Coordinates of C-alpha atoms (C1' of nucleotides) in Angstrom, one line a residue:
Chain U
M753 CA 99.5 55.8 92.4
T754 CA 98.5 53.4 95.3
D755 CA 101.9 53.4 96.6
V756 CA 102.2 55.9 99.4
S757 CA 105.9 56.8 99.2
S758 CA 105.8 57.4 95.5
R759 CA 103.7 60.6 96.0
D760 CA 105.4 63.6 97.2
E761 CA 103.4 63.7 100.6
V762 CA 105.0 65.0 103.9
P763 CA 108.0 62.7 104.4
P764 CA 108.2 61.8 108.0
P765 CA 110.1 64.5 110.0
T766 CA 113.6 63.6 110.6
R767 CA 115.2 64.0 113.9
R768 CA 116.7 67.2 112.8
E769 CA 113.5 68.7 111.8
R770 CA 111.8 67.6 115.1
V771 CA 114.3 69.5 117.4
R772 CA 114.3 72.4 115.0
A773 CA 110.7 72.7 115.4
A774 CA 110.8 72.2 119.2
T775 CA 113.2 75.1 119.4
V776 CA 111.2 77.3 117.3
Q777 CA 108.2 76.7 119.6
E778 CA 110.5 77.3 122.8
I779 CA 111.7 80.8 121.2
K780 CA 108.0 81.7 120.9
Q781 CA 107.0 80.7 124.2
V782 CA 110.1 82.5 126.0
T783 CA 109.2 85.5 123.8
R784 CA 105.6 85.5 125.0
R785 CA 106.5 85.0 128.6
L786 CA 108.9 87.8 128.5
L787 CA 106.1 90.0 126.8
V788 CA 103.8 89.0 129.6
E789 CA 106.2 89.1 132.7
R790 CA 108.1 92.2 131.8
G791 CA 106.2 94.2 129.2
P792 CA 106.8 94.9 125.5
Q793 CA 109.9 97.1 126.1
Q794 CA 111.7 94.3 127.9
V795 CA 111.2 91.8 125.0
S796 CA 114.5 91.7 123.0
L797 CA 116.5 89.1 121.1
R798 CA 119.2 89.2 123.4
A799 CA 116.8 88.8 126.3
I800 CA 115.0 85.8 124.7
A801 CA 118.4 84.1 123.9
R802 CA 119.7 84.7 127.3
E803 CA 116.5 83.0 128.8
M804 CA 117.2 80.1 126.6
G805 CA 120.7 79.7 127.4
M806 CA 122.0 80.8 124.0
T807 CA 123.2 84.0 122.3
A808 CA 121.3 86.4 120.2
P809 CA 122.8 85.5 116.7
G810 CA 121.9 81.9 117.4
L811 CA 118.3 82.8 116.8
Y812 CA 118.6 84.1 113.3
R813 CA 118.9 80.4 112.5
Y814 CA 115.3 80.4 113.1
F815 CA 113.8 83.7 112.2
P816 CA 115.1 86.1 109.6
S817 CA 114.7 89.2 112.0
Y818 CA 113.3 90.2 115.3
D819 CA 110.2 91.6 113.7
D820 CA 109.5 88.4 111.8
L821 CA 109.7 86.6 115.2
L822 CA 107.1 89.1 116.5
V823 CA 104.8 88.8 113.3
E824 CA 104.8 84.9 113.8
L825 CA 104.0 85.2 117.2
V826 CA 101.2 87.3 116.5
A827 CA 99.9 85.0 113.9
D828 CA 100.2 82.2 116.3
M829 CA 98.2 84.1 119.0
Y830 CA 95.4 85.1 116.6
G831 CA 95.1 81.4 115.8
E832 CA 95.0 80.4 119.5
L833 CA 92.5 83.3 120.2
A834 CA 90.4 82.0 117.3
D835 CA 90.6 78.4 118.7
L836 CA 89.9 79.5 122.3
L837 CA 86.6 81.2 121.1
I838 CA 85.4 78.4 119.1
E839 CA 86.2 75.9 121.9
E840 CA 84.2 77.9 124.5
R841 CA 81.3 78.2 122.1
E842 CA 81.1 74.6 121.5
A843 CA 81.5 73.8 125.3
V844 CA 77.9 75.0 125.6
P845 CA 75.9 71.8 124.3
G846 CA 72.7 72.5 122.6
A847 CA 72.9 76.3 122.5
D848 CA 71.0 78.2 120.0
P849 CA 72.8 80.5 117.7
G850 CA 72.2 83.5 119.8
C851 CA 73.7 82.1 122.9
R852 CA 76.7 81.0 120.9
L853 CA 77.3 84.5 119.7
V854 CA 77.0 85.8 123.2
V855 CA 79.3 83.2 124.5
T856 CA 81.9 83.9 121.9
T857 CA 81.8 87.8 122.5
R858 CA 82.0 87.1 126.4
A859 CA 85.0 84.9 125.8
F860 CA 86.7 87.5 123.6
R861 CA 86.5 90.2 126.4
A862 CA 87.6 87.6 129.0
W863 CA 90.6 86.6 127.0
A864 CA 91.5 90.4 126.5
V865 CA 91.1 91.3 130.1
A866 CA 93.3 88.2 131.1
H867 CA 96.0 88.9 128.5
P868 CA 96.2 92.7 128.0
R869 CA 99.9 92.5 126.9
E870 CA 98.9 90.0 124.2
Y871 CA 95.8 92.0 123.2
G872 CA 98.1 95.2 123.1
L873 CA 100.1 93.3 120.4
L874 CA 97.5 92.2 118.4
F875 CA 95.0 94.9 118.3
A876 CA 96.9 98.0 119.0
S877 CA 99.5 97.7 116.4
P878 CA 101.4 100.9 116.4
V879 CA 100.4 102.0 113.0
P880 CA 100.1 99.8 109.9
S881 CA 103.0 99.9 107.7
L882 CA 102.2 101.5 104.4
K883 CA 103.2 98.7 102.3
E884 CA 100.6 96.7 103.9
I885 CA 98.0 99.1 102.6
A886 CA 99.5 99.3 99.2
A887 CA 99.5 95.4 99.0
P888 CA 97.1 93.9 96.5
P889 CA 93.8 93.1 98.1
H890 CA 94.2 89.2 98.1
S891 CA 98.0 89.0 98.9
C892 CA 97.5 88.0 102.5
S893 CA 100.5 87.8 104.8
S894 CA 100.6 85.3 107.6
V895 CA 99.2 87.8 110.3
H896 CA 96.5 88.9 107.6
L897 CA 95.3 85.2 107.4
S898 CA 95.4 84.5 111.0
G899 CA 93.7 87.9 111.6
M900 CA 90.9 86.8 109.1
R901 CA 90.5 83.4 110.8
F902 CA 89.9 85.1 114.1
G903 CA 87.3 87.7 112.6
N904 CA 85.7 84.8 110.7
V905 CA 84.8 83.3 114.0
F906 CA 82.5 86.2 114.7
V907 CA 81.5 86.4 111.0
E908 CA 80.2 82.7 111.3
A909 CA 78.5 83.1 114.8
F910 CA 76.9 86.3 113.4
F911 CA 75.5 84.8 110.1
E912 CA 74.7 81.5 111.7
L913 CA 72.3 83.7 114.0
W914 CA 71.0 85.3 110.9
G915 CA 70.3 82.0 109.2
W916 CA 68.5 80.8 112.3
R917 CA 66.3 83.7 113.0
P918 CA 66.7 86.8 111.2
F919 CA 66.7 90.3 112.8
P920 CA 65.7 93.6 111.6
V921 CA 68.4 95.3 109.3
P922 CA 68.2 98.5 107.1
A923 CA 67.0 98.1 103.6
D924 CA 69.4 98.5 100.7
D925 CA 68.0 101.8 99.8
E926 CA 68.5 103.1 103.5
L927 CA 72.4 102.6 103.2
P928 CA 74.5 105.1 102.0
G929 CA 75.5 104.6 98.2
G930 CA 79.1 104.3 99.0
L931 CA 78.6 101.6 101.4
V932 CA 76.5 99.4 99.2
S933 CA 79.1 98.7 96.7
Q934 CA 81.6 97.9 99.4
F935 CA 79.3 95.6 101.1
V936 CA 78.6 93.9 97.9
G937 CA 82.2 93.1 97.4
Y938 CA 82.6 91.9 100.9
R939 CA 79.6 89.5 100.8
A940 CA 80.7 88.2 97.4
E941 CA 84.3 87.3 99.1
L942 CA 82.5 85.7 101.9
A943 CA 80.2 83.8 99.6
E944 CA 83.3 82.4 98.1
L945 CA 84.4 81.1 101.3
Y946 CA 81.1 80.1 103.0
G947 CA 78.9 79.3 100.0
D948 CA 76.0 80.6 98.2
E949 CA 73.7 81.1 101.5
I950 CA 75.7 84.1 102.5
A951 CA 75.1 85.5 99.0
Q952 CA 71.4 85.8 100.0
V953 CA 72.1 87.8 103.3
P954 CA 70.9 91.4 102.6
L955 CA 73.6 94.2 102.6
G956 CA 71.9 95.8 105.7
A957 CA 73.1 92.6 107.9
F958 CA 76.7 93.3 106.9
H959 CA 76.1 97.0 108.1
V960 CA 74.6 95.6 111.6
F961 CA 77.6 93.1 111.8
L962 CA 80.2 95.9 111.3
A963 CA 78.4 98.2 113.8
C964 CA 78.5 95.5 116.5
W965 CA 82.1 94.7 116.0
V966 CA 82.9 98.4 116.1
R967 CA 81.1 98.6 119.5
L968 CA 82.5 95.4 121.0
Y969 CA 86.1 96.3 119.8
G970 CA 85.7 99.7 121.4
L971 CA 84.5 98.2 124.6
V972 CA 87.1 95.9 125.1
A973 CA 89.8 98.1 123.7
L974 CA 88.9 100.8 126.1
E975 CA 88.9 98.6 129.1
V976 CA 92.1 96.8 128.4
F977 CA 93.8 100.3 127.8
S978 CA 92.3 101.4 131.0
H979 CA 90.7 104.3 129.0
L980 CA 87.5 103.9 131.0
H981 CA 89.2 104.2 134.5
F982 CA 88.2 107.9 134.6
C983 CA 84.6 106.8 135.5
L984 CA 84.4 103.1 135.9
T985 CA 86.8 100.9 138.2
D986 CA 84.8 97.9 137.6
V987 CA 84.1 97.6 133.9
E988 CA 82.4 94.2 133.8
P989 CA 78.8 95.4 134.6
F990 CA 79.2 97.8 131.8
F991 CA 80.3 95.2 129.4
E992 CA 77.4 93.1 130.3
A993 CA 74.9 95.9 129.9
N994 CA 76.3 96.7 126.5
L995 CA 76.2 93.0 125.7
E996 CA 72.6 92.8 126.5
D997 CA 71.8 96.0 124.5
L998 CA 73.8 94.6 121.6
A999 CA 72.0 91.3 121.7
A1000 CA 68.6 92.9 121.9
Q1001 CA 69.4 94.6 118.7
L1002 CA 69.9 91.2 117.2
G1003 CA 66.9 89.7 118.5
I1004 CA 68.5 87.8 121.3
P1005 CA 66.3 87.6 124.4
A1006 CA 67.8 89.1 127.5
E1007 CA 67.2 86.0 129.3
T1008 CA 69.5 84.2 127.0
V1009 CA 72.2 86.7 127.7
R1010 CA 71.8 86.7 131.3
R1011 CA 72.0 82.8 131.5
G1012 CA 75.6 82.5 130.5
R1013 CA 76.8 85.6 132.6
P1014 CA 79.6 84.6 134.8
V1015 CA 78.8 84.5 138.5
R1016 CA 80.6 87.0 140.6
Chain I
M333 CA 99.2 145.0 148.8
T334 CA 98.7 147.2 145.8
D335 CA 102.2 147.1 145.0
V336 CA 102.5 144.6 142.1
S337 CA 105.9 143.7 142.6
S338 CA 105.7 143.0 146.2
R339 CA 103.4 139.9 145.6
D340 CA 105.2 136.7 144.2
E341 CA 103.3 137.0 141.1
V342 CA 104.9 135.9 137.8
P343 CA 107.9 138.2 137.2
P344 CA 108.4 139.2 133.4
P345 CA 110.1 136.4 131.9
T346 CA 113.9 137.1 131.6
R347 CA 115.5 136.5 128.3
R348 CA 117.1 133.4 129.5
E349 CA 113.8 132.0 130.2
R350 CA 112.3 133.1 126.8
V351 CA 115.1 131.2 124.8
R352 CA 114.7 128.3 127.2
A353 CA 111.0 128.1 126.4
A354 CA 111.7 128.6 122.8
T355 CA 114.1 125.5 122.9
V356 CA 111.5 123.3 124.8
Q357 CA 109.1 124.2 122.1
E358 CA 111.5 123.4 119.3
I359 CA 112.3 120.1 120.9
K360 CA 108.5 119.1 120.8
Q361 CA 108.1 120.3 117.3
V362 CA 110.9 118.6 116.0
T363 CA 110.0 115.3 117.7
R364 CA 106.6 115.5 116.4
R365 CA 107.9 116.1 112.7
L366 CA 110.0 113.1 113.0
L367 CA 107.1 111.0 114.3
V368 CA 104.9 112.1 111.6
E369 CA 107.6 111.9 108.8
R370 CA 109.4 108.8 109.7
G371 CA 107.2 106.9 112.2
P372 CA 107.5 106.2 115.9
Q373 CA 110.3 103.8 115.5
Q374 CA 112.6 106.5 114.3
V375 CA 112.0 108.8 117.0
S376 CA 115.2 109.0 119.1
L377 CA 116.9 111.4 121.3
R378 CA 119.8 111.3 119.1
A379 CA 117.7 111.8 115.9
I380 CA 115.9 115.0 117.6
A381 CA 119.2 116.4 118.8
R382 CA 120.9 115.9 115.3
E383 CA 117.9 117.4 113.5
M384 CA 118.4 120.4 115.9
G385 CA 122.2 120.7 115.5
M386 CA 123.0 119.6 119.0
T387 CA 123.9 116.4 120.6
A388 CA 121.6 114.1 122.6
P389 CA 122.8 114.7 126.2
G390 CA 122.1 118.5 125.8
L391 CA 118.4 117.5 125.8
Y392 CA 118.6 116.3 129.2
R393 CA 118.9 120.1 130.4
Y394 CA 115.2 120.3 129.2
F395 CA 113.8 116.9 129.8
P396 CA 114.6 114.4 132.4
S397 CA 114.2 111.5 130.0
Y398 CA 113.0 110.3 126.7
D399 CA 109.9 109.1 128.2
D400 CA 109.0 112.5 129.8
L401 CA 109.5 114.1 126.6
L402 CA 107.2 111.9 124.9
V403 CA 104.8 112.2 128.1
E404 CA 104.7 116.1 127.6
L405 CA 104.4 115.9 124.0
V406 CA 101.2 113.6 124.3
A407 CA 99.9 116.2 127.1
D408 CA 100.3 118.9 124.5
M409 CA 98.6 117.0 121.8
Y410 CA 95.7 116.3 123.9
G411 CA 95.3 119.7 124.6
E412 CA 95.7 120.8 121.0
L413 CA 93.1 118.4 120.0
A414 CA 90.7 119.7 122.5
D415 CA 91.4 123.2 121.5
L416 CA 90.7 122.2 117.9
L417 CA 87.4 120.3 118.6
I418 CA 86.1 123.5 120.4
E419 CA 87.2 125.9 117.8
E420 CA 85.6 123.9 114.9
R421 CA 82.5 123.6 117.1
E422 CA 82.4 127.4 117.7
A423 CA 82.9 128.2 114.2
V424 CA 79.4 127.0 113.4
P425 CA 77.5 130.2 114.8
G426 CA 73.9 129.7 116.0
A427 CA 74.2 126.0 115.9
D428 CA 72.1 124.0 118.3
P429 CA 73.6 121.7 120.8
G430 CA 72.8 118.6 118.6
C431 CA 74.5 120.1 115.7
R432 CA 77.4 121.1 118.0
L433 CA 77.9 117.7 119.2
V434 CA 77.8 116.3 115.5
V435 CA 80.5 118.8 114.6
T436 CA 82.8 117.8 117.4
T437 CA 82.4 114.3 116.7
R438 CA 83.2 114.7 113.0
A439 CA 86.2 116.9 113.7
F440 CA 87.6 114.1 116.1
R441 CA 87.5 111.6 113.3
A442 CA 88.8 114.1 110.8
W443 CA 91.7 114.6 113.2
A444 CA 92.7 111.1 113.8
V445 CA 92.5 110.3 110.2
A446 CA 94.6 113.2 109.3
H447 CA 97.1 112.6 112.1
P448 CA 97.3 108.7 112.4
R449 CA 100.8 108.7 114.0
E450 CA 99.7 111.3 116.6
Y451 CA 96.5 109.2 117.3
G452 CA 98.4 106.1 117.7
L453 CA 100.4 107.8 120.4
L454 CA 97.6 109.3 122.2
F455 CA 94.9 106.6 122.0
A456 CA 97.1 103.3 121.5
S457 CA 99.4 103.5 124.5
P458 CA 101.2 100.3 124.4
V459 CA 99.8 99.2 127.9
P460 CA 99.1 101.3 130.8
S461 CA 101.9 101.4 133.2
L462 CA 100.8 99.6 136.6
K463 CA 101.7 102.4 138.8
E464 CA 99.0 104.5 136.9
I465 CA 96.4 101.9 138.0
A466 CA 97.9 102.0 141.5
A467 CA 97.9 105.7 141.9
P468 CA 95.2 107.4 143.8
P469 CA 92.1 108.3 141.8
H470 CA 92.6 112.1 142.1
S471 CA 96.5 112.2 141.7
C472 CA 96.5 113.4 138.1
S473 CA 99.5 113.3 136.0
S474 CA 100.0 115.9 133.2
V475 CA 98.8 113.3 130.6
H476 CA 95.7 112.7 132.7
L477 CA 95.0 116.1 133.0
S478 CA 95.2 116.7 129.5
G479 CA 93.4 113.6 128.6
M480 CA 90.6 114.7 130.9
R481 CA 90.4 118.2 129.2
F482 CA 89.9 116.3 125.9
G483 CA 87.4 114.1 127.3
N484 CA 85.4 116.8 128.8
V485 CA 85.1 118.5 125.4
F486 CA 82.5 115.5 124.5
V487 CA 81.1 115.6 128.2
E488 CA 80.2 119.4 127.7
A489 CA 78.8 118.7 124.3
F490 CA 76.8 115.9 125.4
F491 CA 75.2 117.3 128.6
E492 CA 74.7 120.6 126.8
L493 CA 72.5 118.7 124.5
W494 CA 70.8 116.9 127.5
G495 CA 70.0 120.3 129.0
W496 CA 68.6 121.7 125.8
R497 CA 66.5 118.7 124.7
P498 CA 66.8 115.6 126.8
F499 CA 66.5 112.2 125.1
P500 CA 65.4 108.7 126.2
V501 CA 67.7 107.1 128.6
P502 CA 67.3 103.9 130.8
A503 CA 65.8 104.4 134.3
D504 CA 67.9 103.9 137.3
D505 CA 66.3 100.4 138.1
E506 CA 67.1 99.4 134.5
L507 CA 70.8 99.7 134.9
P508 CA 72.8 96.9 136.6
G509 CA 73.5 97.4 140.2
G510 CA 77.3 97.5 139.8
L511 CA 76.9 100.4 137.5
V512 CA 74.7 102.8 139.5
S513 CA 77.2 103.3 142.3
Q514 CA 80.1 104.1 139.7
F515 CA 77.9 106.5 138.0
V516 CA 77.0 108.2 141.1
G517 CA 80.5 108.7 141.7
Y518 CA 81.4 110.0 138.3
R519 CA 78.5 112.5 138.4
A520 CA 79.3 114.0 141.7
E521 CA 83.0 114.4 140.3
L522 CA 81.4 116.2 137.2
A523 CA 79.1 118.1 139.4
E524 CA 82.2 119.6 141.3
L525 CA 83.5 120.7 138.0
Y526 CA 80.5 122.0 136.2
G527 CA 78.0 122.9 138.9
D528 CA 74.9 121.3 140.3
E529 CA 72.9 121.1 137.0
I530 CA 74.8 118.2 136.4
A531 CA 73.9 116.5 139.6
Q532 CA 70.2 116.6 138.3
V533 CA 71.2 114.5 135.1
P534 CA 69.8 110.9 135.3
L535 CA 72.3 108.1 135.9
G536 CA 71.1 106.6 132.4
A537 CA 72.3 109.5 130.6
F538 CA 75.8 108.6 131.7
H539 CA 75.4 105.3 130.7
V540 CA 74.3 106.5 127.2
F541 CA 77.1 108.9 127.0
L542 CA 79.7 106.0 127.6
A543 CA 78.1 103.7 125.3
C544 CA 78.3 106.6 122.5
W545 CA 81.9 107.1 123.4
V546 CA 82.6 103.4 123.0
R547 CA 81.2 103.4 119.8
L548 CA 83.0 106.6 118.4
Y549 CA 86.3 105.3 119.8
G550 CA 85.7 101.9 118.2
L551 CA 84.9 103.5 114.8
V552 CA 87.8 105.8 114.7
A553 CA 90.2 103.4 116.1
L554 CA 89.6 100.7 113.9
E555 CA 89.6 103.0 110.9
V556 CA 93.0 104.6 111.8
F557 CA 94.5 101.3 112.6
S558 CA 93.1 100.0 109.1
H559 CA 91.3 97.3 111.0
L560 CA 88.1 97.9 108.7
H561 CA 90.3 97.4 105.6
F562 CA 89.3 93.8 105.3
C563 CA 85.8 94.9 104.1
L564 CA 85.8 98.7 103.5
T565 CA 88.3 100.6 101.6
D566 CA 86.4 103.8 102.2
V567 CA 85.3 104.2 105.6
E568 CA 83.7 107.7 105.4
P569 CA 80.3 106.5 104.4
F570 CA 80.4 104.0 107.3
F571 CA 81.4 106.7 109.7
E572 CA 78.7 109.1 108.7
A573 CA 76.1 106.2 108.7
N574 CA 76.9 105.5 112.3
L575 CA 77.2 109.1 113.1
E576 CA 73.5 109.4 111.9
D577 CA 72.6 106.3 114.0
L578 CA 74.1 107.6 117.1
A579 CA 72.6 111.0 116.6
A580 CA 69.2 109.5 116.1
Q581 CA 69.7 107.8 119.6
L582 CA 70.1 111.3 121.0
G583 CA 67.0 112.7 119.6
I584 CA 69.2 114.7 116.8
P585 CA 67.3 114.8 113.5
A586 CA 69.2 113.1 110.6
E587 CA 68.6 116.4 108.7
T588 CA 70.8 118.1 111.2
V589 CA 73.7 115.5 110.9
R590 CA 73.4 115.7 107.2
R591 CA 73.7 119.5 107.0
G592 CA 77.2 119.6 108.3
R593 CA 78.3 116.7 106.3
P594 CA 81.4 117.4 104.2
V595 CA 81.1 117.5 100.4
R596 CA 82.9 114.8 98.6
Chain B
dC1041 C1' 134.2 53.3 108.4
dA1042 C1' 136.0 57.5 106.3
dG1043 C1' 134.7 61.5 103.9
dT1044 C1' 131.9 65.3 103.0
dG1045 C1' 128.6 68.7 103.2
dT1046 C1' 125.0 71.0 106.2
dT1047 C1' 123.5 72.9 110.3
dA1048 C1' 123.6 75.0 115.0
dG1049 C1' 125.6 78.1 117.7
dC1050 C1' 129.4 81.1 119.1
dG1051 C1' 132.4 85.4 119.6
dA1052 C1' 133.6 89.6 117.7
dA1053 C1' 132.2 93.7 115.6
dC1054 C1' 129.4 97.6 113.6
dG1055 C1' 126.2 101.1 114.2
dG1056 C1' 122.4 102.4 116.8
dT1057 C1' 119.9 103.5 121.3
dG1058 C1' 118.9 105.9 126.4
dT1059 C1' 121.5 107.7 129.9
dT1060 C1' 125.5 109.4 133.0
dA1061 C1' 129.6 112.0 134.4
dA1062 C1' 133.0 115.4 133.7
dC1063 C1' 134.4 119.2 131.3
dT1064 C1' 134.1 123.7 128.8
dT1065 C1' 131.9 127.5 127.2
dT1066 C1' 128.5 131.2 127.8
dG1067 C1' 125.9 134.9 129.7
dA1068 C1' 123.6 137.2 133.0
dA1069 C1' 123.9 139.3 137.9
dG1070 C1' 126.2 141.5 141.9
Chain Y
dC331 C1' 135.2 142.7 136.8
dT332 C1' 134.2 138.8 139.0
dT333 C1' 131.4 135.1 140.1
dC334 C1' 128.1 131.5 139.5
dA335 C1' 124.6 129.2 137.2
dA336 C1' 123.0 127.4 133.0
dA337 C1' 123.9 125.2 128.3
dG338 C1' 126.1 122.1 125.7
dT339 C1' 129.9 119.5 124.8
dT340 C1' 132.7 114.9 124.6
dA341 C1' 133.7 110.3 126.4
dA342 C1' 131.8 106.3 128.3
dC343 C1' 128.5 102.5 129.7
dA344 C1' 125.1 99.2 129.0
dC345 C1' 122.0 97.8 125.9
dC346 C1' 119.8 96.8 121.3
dG347 C1' 119.4 94.3 116.1
dT348 C1' 122.4 92.6 112.9
dT349 C1' 126.3 90.5 110.0
dC350 C1' 130.5 87.9 109.6
dG351 C1' 133.6 84.4 110.0
dC352 C1' 134.4 80.5 112.6
dT353 C1' 133.9 75.8 115.1
dA354 C1' 131.6 72.0 116.3
dA355 C1' 128.3 68.4 115.8
dC356 C1' 125.4 66.0 112.7
dA357 C1' 123.3 63.4 108.7
dC358 C1' 124.2 61.4 104.9
dT359 C1' 127.2 59.1 101.0
dG360 C1' 130.8 56.0 98.8

DNA sequence: CAGTGTTAGCGAACGGTGTTAACTTTGAAG
DNA sequence: CTTCAAAGTTAACACCGTTCGCTAACACTG
């Protein structure tokens, strides 16, 4: 038992495995570069292969299909985005949970604006495939898992704030009956992940969390898709105003929001 | 001058023009049917032509390209959606402006949920083409115009409510400086369209309008794209709760919101 | 070292796509 | 009846995702 090699731990990667992993990485990088530089329409297996000095069928040694390649790329980008948000949040030393949530939110919008093509791939999936809907609730695909990981960045920041300094939320009997049972289920799911302190959070906090997420999503999506262009040429002040509003709802003082505001 | 035929008014459509218009209509209908029944991936010129008993190149007599066909379809659907919202609103006789706004909002969500594929085509455009951004502000394409028409349905309902019974909005000096000038411009644009009473509306009302639209958009988009599925299996009560919340912000009593709620 | 099996990558091919060009048919107008 | 423009065809081009069969190169075993 003390012998390391006797266990079936990960054996050291062979040379072959290393170059294979490197190729997989290069394929994803090239795919993403094509997406960014030439748009989603111009991304094709043949274009990727051409860019790498090989032919399209060769890529099938690494991905079972074009869609699988995209799916894996999406999962990677969800992960990257989650990492970035956490990183930016931790880069503010000694920040209170309110500030940390604001930083996370602002970083999300900044990433979306800076990476509109990637954002489109992640958050404007054409239409969810029907099988995904029919899938059992806990059978999580790779995308689903990464998506969860991303979402949980906000979940953590939000409930960290709640634990630090609770804010007003609707009482249980103020929530529609149809919502209560669903929030109970979601809370239980999160409690399984984060421990029992989550189980003490009132259901109204989940309602507020979702409402905030809805607003943030709408804000960023509309900006990235240029759907606010009909009245706003510069969306940033509008975003900051909404952020301040959102923060106020969570008991975060405007001064905390303004402190981290990017200079312009 | 009194002679009708001497002016270049619309001459009576010839038989040729009528069958041509009918064909254009059929192409759009078939395209939409394919979109709904088989998904956006399966929509192709050849499939459309096949479905109509003709060949793909024949369609080029009616549309200069595949993209143009889609663009025109999108414009049509914006118009149809706008018509539907107005119709549903007018179907409630003697309703006060608050009720009318609620009905409009609810109808929008209902349409989106009932037509997810169409909704995806309208509101999750892959990524705005760069030329659209570079285009001068008042050069409006067909999509742009129809999109405006749709948006103005909400604009009208919102400012009708304001004119009927104003609600609290932030004062001008509470708005960020970067927003004031943009709202001034947008207000002037609307005043040109709706007359001078709009010019009297305070800028804060435009801020509130946009914030409401952001929230509604996020709500509906997240539902249609199944991005709330991670915690809600039935989104309707959540939508109704947000609608009530939104209405309260506009001074619409909860009783008014509940009155028109669909029975379940 | 020789032998062997696995793997990476290639070219050809199939059915599909949007699009163009050249041609035929059709129907309305002078 | 002639003429001419419009509608629709077939053939072709360049591209797409994907599969098949093949050739190398590689890693491991006797």
